[in-house]
Amino acid sequence: MRSSPLGLTVLSLLHLRPLHPYGIQRLIKQWGKDQVVNVSQRASLYRTIDRLLEAGLIAVRETSRDQQYPERTVYEVTEAGRAATREWLREMLVAPRAEYPEFPAALSFTMMLLPGEVEADLSARAAQVRARLAELAAAAEGARELALPRVTMLEDEYRRAVLTAELNWLDAVTAELRSGTLTWDFETLAALAEAAS
């Protein structure tokens, strides 16, 4: 099985104790891991659990039935899963992977909009980035008050660094758009594309 952020998360949480899927999802949200791992669709969690089970990285610990709830399957990590967790973790820490987020893709076609539209959109994005940075700062303060070890907040620290760099870039580009030093028109770009082909 290929590594994935959600697979790594499930395996890591099962290192703590056996859990059923709802318990896994609840812990992901309680610990704020839903900010770095996409669990918005419960089906993706179940698919990941099925793949981990097929690969022998987790096993069924027990299945229980309560009259108030549907059947619950509790999973535990296997020795192969423990080894895979360490391998995946080290692989993800060492080797940058090509990721294809939406924002750079949208930036690559910015010329399809007018400079004023792009300035407005990037300014709106900058406001959202500022809000996220404020949320992360509040979370960091909460972690300090709880005396949590720094290692438990490394992903938030990284996200703050990345968002700060993005905000600096957004502010610089929107300033250039506002001043008119960064501008374009579609006709000129279309003519350049035609000449290049």
N, CA and C of each residue as an Amber inpcrd file, in Angstrom:
protein
   591
   0.8440000  -1.1860000   0.0000000   0.0000000   0.0000000   0.0000000
   0.8800000   1.2350000   0.0000000   0.5110000   2.2070000  -0.8150000
   1.2420000   3.4730000  -0.8530000   0.8730000   4.3200000   0.3590000
   1.8180000   5.0930000   0.8090000   1.5640000   5.9670000   1.9500000
   0.5960000   7.0800000   1.5600000  -0.1110000   7.5690000   2.5540000
  -1.0010000   8.7110000   2.3660000  -1.1190000   9.4190000   3.7080000
  -1.3850000  10.7180000   3.6900000  -1.5360000  11.4270000   4.9650000
  -2.6320000  10.8270000   5.8490000  -3.7640000  10.4540000   5.2570000
  -4.8430000   9.8870000   6.0560000  -4.4760000   8.4960000   6.5720000
  -3.8190000   7.6890000   5.7420000  -3.3710000   6.3770000   6.1860000
  -2.3930000   6.4850000   7.3440000  -1.4560000   7.4230000   7.2360000
  -0.4950000   7.6510000   8.3140000  -1.2050000   8.0800000   9.5910000
  -2.2000000   8.9400000   9.4530000  -2.9520000   9.4210000  10.6150000
  -3.6830000   8.2790000  11.3040000  -4.3630000   7.4440000  10.5270000
  -5.0960000   6.3080000  11.1050000  -4.1250000   5.3770000  11.8340000
  -3.0190000   5.0240000  11.1740000  -2.0460000   4.1370000  11.8100000
  -1.4970000   4.7510000  13.0920000  -1.1750000   6.0390000  13.0520000
  -0.6100000   6.7130000  14.2310000  -1.5910000   6.7100000  15.3960000
  -2.8580000   6.9780000  15.1170000  -3.8530000   6.9970000  16.1910000
  -4.0840000   5.5930000  16.7600000  -4.0000000   4.5870000  15.9090000
  -4.1810000   3.2090000  16.3920000  -2.9890000   2.7320000  17.2160000
  -1.8600000   3.4460000  17.1430000  -0.7320000   3.1420000  18.0330000
  -1.1160000   3.4240000  19.4870000  -2.0070000   4.3850000  19.6880000
  -2.3960000   4.7720000  21.0430000  -3.2720000   3.7230000  21.7010000
  -4.2720000   3.2670000  20.9310000  -5.1890000   2.2470000  21.4450000
  -6.0900000   1.7980000  20.2950000  -6.7020000   0.6360000  20.4130000
  -7.6590000   0.2080000  19.3850000  -8.8490000   1.1820000  19.3480000
  -9.3350000   1.4520000  18.1480000 -10.4220000   2.4140000  17.9680000
 -11.3680000   1.9560000  16.8720000 -12.5970000   2.4320000  16.9240000
 -13.5300000   2.2410000  15.8130000 -13.4570000   3.5040000  14.9420000
 -13.9590000   3.4610000  13.7090000 -13.8090000   4.5950000  12.7990000
 -14.3200000   5.9220000  13.3690000 -15.4440000   5.8920000  14.0640000
 -15.9540000   7.1380000  14.6350000 -14.9720000   7.7020000  15.6590000
 -14.3820000   6.8260000  16.4600000 -13.3920000   7.2600000  17.4470000
 -12.1630000   7.8610000  16.7820000 -11.7580000   7.2680000  15.6650000
 -10.6190000   7.8030000  14.9060000 -10.9500000   9.2020000  14.4030000
 -12.1310000   9.3400000  13.7930000 -12.5300000  10.6390000  13.2490000
 -12.6430000  11.6880000  14.3600000 -13.1870000  11.2990000  15.5080000
 -13.3390000  12.2220000  16.6250000 -11.9720000  12.7000000  17.1310000
 -11.0040000  11.7650000  17.2620000  -9.6660000  12.1500000  17.7020000
  -8.9840000  13.0720000  16.7010000  -9.1570000  12.7810000  15.4150000
  -8.5690000  13.6320000  14.3710000  -9.0470000  15.0680000  14.5560000
 -10.3340000  15.2380000  14.7960000 -10.8950000  16.5810000  14.9710000
 -10.4940000  17.1890000  16.3110000 -10.5410000  16.3980000  17.3840000
 -10.1770000  16.9190000  18.7050000  -8.7420000  17.4190000  18.7310000
  -7.8600000  16.7090000  18.0770000  -6.4460000  17.0790000  18.0930000
  -6.0830000  18.0680000  16.9920000  -7.0690000  18.5230000  16.2230000
  -6.8080000  19.5070000  15.1760000  -6.0900000  18.9520000  13.9650000
  -6.0310000  17.6390000  13.8410000  -5.3490000  17.0470000  12.6890000
  -6.1690000  17.2160000  11.4150000  -7.4550000  17.5790000  11.5510000
  -8.2800000  17.8360000  10.3690000  -7.8290000  19.1100000   9.6490000
  -6.9140000  19.8660000  10.2590000  -6.3470000  21.0330000   9.5970000
  -5.2220000  20.6610000   8.6410000  -4.6900000  19.4440000   8.7910000
  -3.5820000  19.0180000   7.9360000  -3.8940000  17.7330000   7.1700000
  -5.0040000  17.0570000   7.5170000  -5.4130000  15.8230000   6.8430000
  -6.8890000  15.9670000   6.4710000  -7.2160000  15.6770000   5.2380000
  -8.5820000  15.8470000   4.7700000  -9.4570000  14.6780000   5.2160000
 -10.3470000  14.9540000   6.1780000 -11.3130000  13.9470000   6.6290000
 -12.7300000  14.4950000   6.5180000 -12.9120000  15.4280000   5.6000000
 -14.2350000  16.0380000   5.4560000 -15.2760000  15.0180000   4.9840000
 -14.8440000  14.0280000   4.2370000 -15.7500000  12.9820000   3.7720000
 -15.5010000  11.7160000   4.5840000 -16.4900000  11.2810000   5.3330000
 -16.3260000  10.0730000   6.1520000 -16.0060000   8.8680000   5.2740000
 -16.5160000   8.8610000   4.0480000 -16.2650000   7.7320000   3.1420000
 -14.7720000   7.5530000   2.8820000 -14.0130000   8.6390000   2.8090000
 -12.5740000   8.5090000   2.5600000 -11.8830000   7.8520000   3.7470000
 -12.3560000   8.1100000   4.9640000 -11.8030000   7.4430000   6.1420000
 -12.0840000   5.9450000   6.0670000 -13.3100000   5.5670000   5.7160000
 -13.6520000   4.1500000   5.6210000 -12.8690000   3.4540000   4.5050000
 -12.6770000   4.1400000   3.3740000 -11.8860000   3.5550000   2.2810000
 -10.4480000   3.3270000   2.7380000  -9.9040000   4.3140000   3.4560000
  -8.5260000   4.1840000   3.9500000  -8.4240000   3.0150000   4.9190000
  -9.3840000   2.8910000   5.8260000  -9.3900000   1.7710000   6.7690000
  -9.4560000   0.4510000   6.0160000 -10.3000000   0.3560000   4.9960000
 -10.4030000  -0.8760000   4.1920000  -9.0640000  -1.2060000   3.5300000
  -8.3820000  -0.1920000   2.9800000  -7.0890000  -0.4320000   2.3240000
  -6.0310000  -0.8850000   3.3400000  -6.0180000  -0.2570000   4.5160000
  -5.0650000  -0.6500000   5.5610000  -5.3280000  -2.0810000   6.0170000
  -6.5980000  -2.4470000   6.1030000  -6.9860000  -3.8030000   6.5030000
  -6.5350000  -4.8220000   5.4570000  -6.8060000  -4.5050000   4.1810000
  -6.4050000  -5.4000000   3.0790000  -4.8930000  -5.5800000   3.0290000
  -4.1640000  -4.5160000   3.3600000  -2.6960000  -4.5610000   3.3140000
  -2.1050000  -5.2370000   4.5520000  -2.9540000  -5.5630000   5.5320000
  -2.4590000  -6.2100000   6.7390000  -1.7950000  -5.2560000   7.7160000
  -2.0250000  -3.9570000   7.5390000  -1.4090000  -2.9610000   8.4220000
  -2.2510000  -2.7180000   9.6730000  -3.5330000  -3.0530000   9.5920000
  -4.4100000  -3.0300000  10.7600000  -5.2060000  -4.3300000  10.7600000
  -5.7970000  -4.6460000  11.9070000  -6.6050000  -5.8650000  12.0260000
  -7.8460000  -5.5400000  12.8430000  -8.8700000  -6.3620000  12.6670000
 -10.0900000  -6.2080000  13.4630000  -9.7980000  -6.7440000  14.8580000
 -10.0000000  -5.9040000  15.8520000  -9.8160000  -6.3190000  17.2470000
 -11.0920000  -6.9800000  17.7620000 -12.2140000  -6.3080000  17.4610000
 -13.5070000  -6.8650000  17.8840000 -14.6270000  -6.1790000  17.1250000
 -15.7510000  -6.8400000  17.0730000 -16.9610000  -6.2700000  16.5000000
 -18.0390000  -6.4040000  17.5500000 -18.6810000  -5.2850000  17.8510000
 -19.7150000  -5.3220000  18.8870000 -21.0230000  -4.8010000  18.3330000
 -22.0860000  -5.2090000  18.9800000 -23.4100000  -4.7650000  18.5530000
 -24.1300000  -4.2410000  19.7800000 -24.6140000  -3.0170000  19.6760000
 -25.4120000  -2.4040000  20.7360000 -26.7490000  -2.0640000  20.0990000
 -27.8250000  -2.2560000  20.8370000 -29.1430000  -2.0210000  20.2530000
 -29.3320000  -0.5750000  19.8120000 -28.6610000   0.3490000  20.4740000
 -28.8160000   1.7700000  20.1270000 -27.9740000   2.1810000  18.9330000
 -26.9170000   1.4200000  18.6140000 -25.9770000   1.8040000  17.5640000
 -25.8550000   0.6970000  16.5360000 -25.4210000   1.0500000  15.3250000
 -25.1260000  -0.0100000  14.3530000 -23.8850000  -0.7920000  14.8110000
 -23.6120000  -1.8850000  14.1420000 -22.4520000  -2.7100000  14.4790000
 -21.1810000  -1.8570000  14.4470000 -20.3410000  -2.0280000  15.4570000
 -19.0970000  -1.2660000  15.5480000 -17.9080000  -2.2050000  15.4610000
 -17.0140000  -1.8820000  14.5410000 -15.7890000  -2.6550000  14.4060000
 -14.6480000  -1.8440000  14.9860000 -13.9030000  -2.4510000  15.8820000
 -12.7470000  -1.8030000  16.5020000 -11.4930000  -2.3720000  15.8440000
 -10.5980000  -1.4790000  15.4410000  -9.3730000  -1.8830000  14.7480000
  -8.1610000  -1.6400000  15.6300000  -7.1090000  -2.4230000  15.3620000
  -5.8310000  -2.2240000  16.0420000  -4.7200000  -2.2950000  15.0070000
  -3.6010000  -1.6770000  15.3160000  -2.4620000  -1.6790000  14.3980000
  -1.7200000  -3.0140000  14.5430000  -1.2230000  -3.5400000  13.4340000
  -0.4440000  -4.7790000  13.4440000   1.0450000  -4.4290000  13.5000000
   1.8800000  -5.4400000  13.6620000   3.3340000  -5.1900000  13.6410000
   3.7510000  -4.6260000  12.2850000   3.1520000  -5.1510000  11.2090000
   3.4520000  -4.6080000   9.8760000   3.0140000  -3.1450000   9.8010000
   1.9000000  -2.8100000  10.4400000   1.4190000  -1.4320000  10.4660000
   2.3410000  -0.5220000  11.2570000   2.8970000  -1.0460000  12.3440000
   3.8600000  -0.2570000  13.1340000   5.0940000   0.0610000  12.2950000
   5.5790000  -0.9480000  11.5710000   6.7510000  -0.7410000  10.7110000
   6.4260000   0.2330000   9.5790000   5.2370000   0.0870000   8.9790000
   4.8400000   0.9790000   7.8800000   4.7040000   2.4110000   8.3720000
   4.2040000   2.6020000   9.5760000   4.0560000   3.9530000  10.1240000
   5.4060000   4.6520000  10.1810000   6.3890000   3.9650000  10.7180000
   7.7350000   4.5550000  10.8160000   8.3150000   4.8210000   9.4250000
   8.1400000   3.8660000   8.5240000   8.6630000   4.0190000   7.1620000
   7.9980000   5.2010000   6.4560000   6.6690000   5.2750000   6.5330000
   5.9410000   6.3700000   5.8800000   6.3150000   7.7190000   6.4780000
   6.4010000   7.7620000   7.8010000   6.7580000   9.0110000   8.4630000
   8.1030000   9.5180000   7.9730000   9.0910000   8.6400000   7.9830000
  10.4380000   9.0490000   7.5810000  10.4600000   9.4440000   6.1070000
   9.7380000   8.7150000   5.2770000   9.6640000   9.0220000   3.8480000
   9.0360000  10.4040000   3.6260000   7.9410000  10.6840000   4.3420000
   7.2470000  11.9690000   4.1850000   8.0620000  13.1350000   4.7320000
   8.8460000  12.8930000   5.7610000   9.6810000  13.9520000   6.3240000
  10.8690000  14.2840000   5.4310000  11.4180000  13.2690000   4.7650000
  12.6470000  13.4450000   3.9980000  12.4030000  13.9620000   2.5820000
  11.4810000  13.3420000   1.8730000  11.3620000  13.5770000   0.4300000
  10.1860000  14.4860000   0.0910000  10.4590000  15.6860000  -0.4330000
   9.3460000  16.5270000  -0.8940000   8.6500000  15.8590000  -2.0730000
   7.3350000  15.8650000  -2.0420000   6.5570000  15.2890000  -3.1380000
   5.9450000  16.4040000  -3.9630000   5.7420000  16.1120000  -5.2160000
   5.0270000  17.0600000  -6.0700000   3.5640000  17.0320000  -5.6480000
   3.0920000  18.1540000  -5.1320000   1.6900000  18.2880000  -4.7650000
   1.0800000  19.3140000  -5.7080000  -0.1760000  19.1920000  -5.9710000
  -0.8040000  20.0600000  -6.9540000  -1.9920000  20.8050000  -6.3390000
  -1.6960000  21.7650000  -5.4390000  -2.7980000  22.5290000  -4.8390000
  -3.4490000  23.4680000  -5.8480000  -4.6550000  23.9020000  -5.5220000
  -5.4410000  24.7410000  -6.4290000  -4.8200000  26.1180000  -6.6750000
  -4.2820000  26.7280000  -5.6320000  -3.8450000  28.1140000  -5.7480000
  -2.7830000  28.3290000  -6.8390000  -1.6850000  27.5420000  -6.8540000
  -0.7260000  27.7360000  -7.9450000  -1.3270000  27.4700000  -9.3270000
  -2.2500000  26.5120000  -9.3950000  -2.9080000  26.2460000 -10.6840000
  -3.6920000  27.4690000 -11.1300000  -4.4230000  28.0860000 -10.1940000
  -5.1830000  29.2950000 -10.5330000  -4.2400000  30.4380000 -10.9120000
  -3.1330000  30.5770000 -10.1820000  -2.1710000  31.6400000 -10.5000000
  -1.6200000  31.4970000 -11.9120000  -1.4710000  30.2590000 -12.3670000
  -0.8940000  30.0400000 -13.6940000  -1.7990000  30.5360000 -14.8200000
  -3.0750000  30.8170000 -14.4990000  -4.0030000  31.3440000 -15.5070000
  -4.5750000  32.6960000 -15.1010000  -3.8820000  33.3980000 -14.2420000
  -4.3260000  34.7060000 -13.7670000  -4.5830000  35.6820000 -14.9140000
  -3.8270000  35.5220000 -15.9680000  -3.9530000  36.4700000 -17.0900000
  -5.3230000  36.4290000 -17.7600000  -6.1530000  35.4530000 -17.3870000
  -7.5000000  35.3780000 -17.9400000  -8.4280000  36.4190000 -17.3080000
  -7.9870000  37.0200000 -16.2160000  -8.7660000  38.0480000 -15.5190000
  -8.1300000  39.4040000 -15.7350000  -8.8550000  40.4230000 -15.3720000
  -8.3190000  41.7820000 -15.4280000  -7.4590000  42.0300000 -14.1980000
  -6.4340000  42.8790000 -14.3080000  -5.5840000  43.1600000 -13.1430000
  -6.3760000  43.6010000 -11.9040000  -7.4080000  44.4110000 -12.0760000
  -8.2150000  44.8560000 -10.9360000  -8.9520000  43.7090000 -10.2590000
  -9.4030000  42.7390000 -11.0590000 -10.0800000  41.5630000 -10.4920000
  -9.0990000  40.7230000  -9.6710000  -7.9040000  40.5560000 -10.2200000
  -6.8880000  39.7690000  -9.5220000  -6.4960000  40.4560000  -8.2160000
  -6.3600000  41.7750000  -8.2600000  -6.0050000  42.5220000  -7.0380000
  -7.0780000  42.3300000  -5.9770000  -8.3410000  42.4100000  -6.3640000
  -9.4360000  42.2230000  -5.4080000  -9.4420000  40.7980000  -4.8510000
  -9.2430000  39.8090000  -5.7180000  -9.2580000  38.4140000  -5.2720000
  -8.0750000  38.1010000  -4.3550000  -6.8910000  38.5970000  -4.7200000
  -5.7220000  38.3340000  -3.8810000  -5.8040000  39.0920000  -2.5550000
  -6.4110000  40.2550000  -2.5730000  -6.6200000  40.9930000  -1.3140000
  -7.5780000  40.2300000  -0.4060000  -8.6290000  39.6490000  -0.9880000
  -9.5750000  38.8500000  -0.2050000  -8.8780000  37.6130000   0.3570000
  -8.0150000  37.0020000  -0.4430000  -7.2560000  35.8410000   0.0430000
  -6.3400000  36.2520000   1.1920000  -5.6880000  37.3990000   1.0520000
  -4.7860000  37.8790000   2.1080000  -5.5510000  38.0580000   3.4200000
  -6.7780000  38.5510000   3.3410000  -7.5900000  38.7180000   4.5550000
  -7.8690000  37.3590000   5.2030000  -8.1470000  36.3540000   4.3830000
  -8.3900000  35.0110000   4.9200000  -7.1180000  34.4130000   5.5170000
  -5.9800000  34.6680000   4.8900000  -4.7030000  34.1700000   5.4230000
  -4.4190000  34.8410000   6.7640000  -4.6850000  36.1420000   6.8600000
  -4.5000000  36.8420000   8.1420000  -5.3770000  36.2170000   9.2370000
  -6.6150000  35.8860000   8.8850000  -7.5240000  35.2700000   9.8560000
  -6.9930000  33.9060000  10.2980000  -6.4760000  33.1130000   9.3570000
  -5.9170000  31.8010000   9.7200000  -4.6920000  31.9600000  10.6140000
  -3.8670000  32.9540000  10.3070000  -2.6890000  33.1950000  11.1440000
  -3.1060000  33.5730000  12.5640000  -4.1740000  34.3500000  12.6840000
  -4.6720000  34.7130000  14.0130000  -5.1630000  33.4760000  14.7550000
  -5.8530000  32.5680000  14.0520000  -6.3200000  31.3240000  14.6740000
  -5.1400000  30.4750000  15.1440000  -4.1040000  30.3920000  14.3060000
  -2.9260000  29.6090000  14.6760000  -2.1900000  30.2320000  15.8530000
  -2.1530000  31.5590000  15.8970000  -1.5170000  32.2320000  17.0320000
  -2.2850000  31.9360000  18.3180000  -3.6090000  31.9300000  18.2380000
  -4.4330000  31.6120000  19.4140000  -4.2060000  30.1650000  19.8480000
  -4.1070000  29.2550000  18.8760000  -3.8450000  27.8480000  19.2060000
  -2.4760000  27.6950000  19.8620000  -1.4850000  28.4310000  19.3660000
  -0.1440000  28.3710000  19.9540000  -0.1630000  28.8880000  21.3880000
  -0.9130000  29.9450000  21.6160000  -1.0330000  30.4840000  22.9730000
  -1.7140000  29.4670000  23.8890000  -2.7650000  28.8240000  23.3860000
  -3.4400000  27.7820000  24.1590000  -2.5070000  26.6320000  24.4970000
  -1.6600000  26.2570000  23.5300000  -0.6940000  25.1700000  23.7650000
   0.3250000  25.5830000  24.8200000   0.7540000  26.8550000  24.7820000
   1.6930000  27.3510000  25.8020000   1.0590000  27.3150000  27.1880000
  -0.2080000  27.7340000  27.2630000  -0.9040000  27.7340000  28.5520000
  -1.0590000  26.3220000  29.1050000  -1.2450000  25.3390000  28.2070000
  -1.3680000  23.9440000  28.6380000  -0.0090000  23.2860000  28.8520000
   1.0530000  24.0300000  28.5610000   2.4280000  23.5310000  28.6800000
   2.6570000  22.2930000  27.8030000   2.0340000  22.2950000  26.6100000
   2.2360000  21.1800000  25.6760000   3.6530000  21.2430000  25.1210000
   4.2930000  20.1070000  24.9310000   5.6300000  20.1150000  24.3280000
   5.5670000  20.6480000  22.8970000   6.5870000  21.3430000  22.4930000
   6.6320000  21.9540000  21.1620000   6.3890000  20.9350000  20.0530000
   6.8740000  19.7070000  20.2310000   6.7540000  18.6870000  19.1880000
   5.2860000  18.4220000  18.8340000   4.3600000  18.6610000  19.7620000
   2.9480000  18.4130000  19.4720000   2.3420000  19.4850000  18.5770000
   3.0540000  20.5740000  18.3920000   2.5210000  21.6950000  17.6080000
   3.3700000  22.0040000  16.3700000   4.2560000  21.1030000  15.9870000
   5.1400000  21.3850000  14.8490000   4.3760000  21.6470000  13.5620000
   3.2700000  20.9080000  13.3420000   2.5280000  21.1290000  12.0930000
   1.9250000  22.5250000  12.0580000   1.4740000  23.0430000  13.2150000
   0.9450000  24.4090000  13.2620000   2.0580000  25.4300000  13.0620000
   3.2180000  25.1560000  13.6290000   4.3670000  26.0380000  13.4490000
   4.7450000  26.1270000  11.9650000   4.7480000  24.9780000  11.3050000
   5.0420000  24.9360000   9.8710000   3.9850000  25.7070000   9.0820000
   2.7200000  25.4660000   9.3960000   1.6370000  26.1540000   8.6930000
   1.7480000  27.6700000   8.8840000   2.1260000  28.1070000  10.0900000
   2.3080000  29.5520000  10.3250000   3.4170000  30.1030000   9.4420000
   4.5210000  29.3730000   9.3400000   5.6450000  29.8340000   8.5080000
   5.2330000  29.9270000   7.0400000   4.5190000  28.9040000   6.5580000
   4.0860000  28.8950000   5.1510000   3.0780000  30.0160000   4.8970000
   2.1130000  30.1690000   5.7980000   1.1050000  31.2160000   5.6320000
   1.7160000  32.6060000   5.7300000   2.7030000  32.7820000   6.5950000
   3.3810000  34.0790000   6.7000000   4.0930000  34.4110000   5.3990000
   4.7750000  33.4220000   4.8260000   5.4420000  33.6350000   3.5380000
   4.4150000  33.9540000   2.4490000   3.2900000  33.2320000   2.4520000
   2.2410000  33.4990000   1.4550000   1.6890000  34.9040000   1.6230000
   1.4470000  35.3140000   2.8580000   0.9010000  36.6490000   3.1070000
   1.8620000  37.7310000   2.6360000   3.1480000  37.5490000   2.8980000
   4.1360000  38.5340000   2.4230000   4.1070000  38.6320000   0.9010000
   4.0000000  37.4680000   0.2280000   3.9420000  37.4580000  -1.2300000
   2.6570000  38.1320000  -1.7210000   1.5200000  37.7880000  -1.1120000
   0.2370000  38.3830000  -1.5020000   0.2730000  39.9020000  -1.3490000
   0.8000000  40.3750000  -0.2290000   0.8710000  41.8210000   0.0020000
   1.7430000  42.5100000  -1.0530000   2.8660000  41.8800000  -1.4070000
   3.7540000  42.4730000  -2.4140000   3.0850000  42.5160000  -3.7870000
   2.4360000  41.4190000  -4.1840000   1.8000000  41.3690000  -5.5070000
   0.6070000  42.3180000  -5.5680000  -0.2100000  42.3630000  -4.5290000
  -1.3640000  43.2770000  -4.5630000  -0.8990000  44.7310000  -4.5860000
   0.2110000  45.0320000  -3.9190000   0.7520000  46.4050000  -3.9770000
   1.1720000  46.7470000  -5.4040000   1.7980000  45.7930000  -6.1010000
   2.1910000  46.0220000  -7.4960000   0.9750000  46.1710000  -8.3990000
  -0.0570000  45.3760000  -8.1510000  -1.2810000  45.4910000  -8.9500000
  -1.9460000  46.8510000  -8.7120000  -1.9840000  47.2690000  -7.4500000
  -2.5880000  48.5580000  -7.1140000  -1.8390000  49.7240000  -7.7610000
  -0.5100000  49.6410000  -7.7480000   0.2960000  50.7400000  -8.2870000
   0.3710000  50.7140000  -9.8120000  -0.0040000  49.5830000 -10.4180000
   0.0510000  49.4700000 -11.8760000   1.3850000  48.9720000 -12.3940000
   2.3330000  48.6260000 -11.5050000   3.6130000  48.0990000 -11.9820000
   3.4780000  46.6610000 -12.4790000   2.4480000  45.9510000 -12.0260000
   2.1330000  44.6230000 -12.5620000   0.7960000  44.7640000 -13.2840000
   0.8600000  44.6070000 -14.5850000  -0.3660000  44.7370000 -15.3840000
  -0.2370000  43.9070000 -16.6520000  -1.3150000  43.7050000 -17.3610000
  -1.3410000  42.9450000 -18.5980000  -2.6620000  43.2000000 -19.2890000
  -2.7120000  42.8100000 -20.5270000  -3.9960000  42.7820000 -21.2290000
  -4.0360000  41.5000000 -22.0500000  -5.2160000  40.9590000 -22.1610000
  -5.3930000  39.6470000 -22.7670000  -4.9460000  39.6330000 -24.2220000
  -5.2110000  40.6930000 -24.9460000  -4.8660000  40.7340000 -26.3790000
  -3.3530000  40.5920000 -26.5820000  -2.5600000  41.2960000 -25.7660000
  -1.0930000  41.2140000 -25.8910000  -0.6360000  39.7940000 -25.5690000
  -1.1890000  39.2180000 -24.5040000  -0.7910000  37.8530000 -24.1270000
  -1.2060000  36.8510000 -25.1930000  -2.3910000  37.0380000 -25.7720000
  -2.8440000  36.1380000 -26.8430000  -1.9280000  36.2370000 -28.0540000
  -1.4960000  37.4560000 -28.3870000  -0.5860000  37.6420000 -29.5110000
   0.7530000  36.9790000 -29.2330000   1.2520000  37.0710000 -28.0000000
   2.5190000  36.4100000 -27.6270000   2.3860000  34.8990000 -27.7390000
   1.2550000  34.3680000 -27.2920000   1.0210000  32.9210000 -27.3820000
   0.9730000  32.4710000 -28.8330000   0.3330000  33.2660000 -29.6630000
   0.2360000  32.9510000 -31.0940000   1.6130000  32.9720000 -31.7290000
   2.4280000  33.9790000 -31.3850000   3.7620000  34.0840000 -31.9520000
   4.6480000  32.9310000 -31.4980000   4.4760000  32.4890000 -30.2600000
   5.2870000  31.3940000 -29.7210000   4.9580000  30.0570000 -30.3650000
   3.6960000  29.9060000 -30.8180000   3.3160000  28.6330000 -31.4340000
   3.5620000  28.6820000 -32.9200000
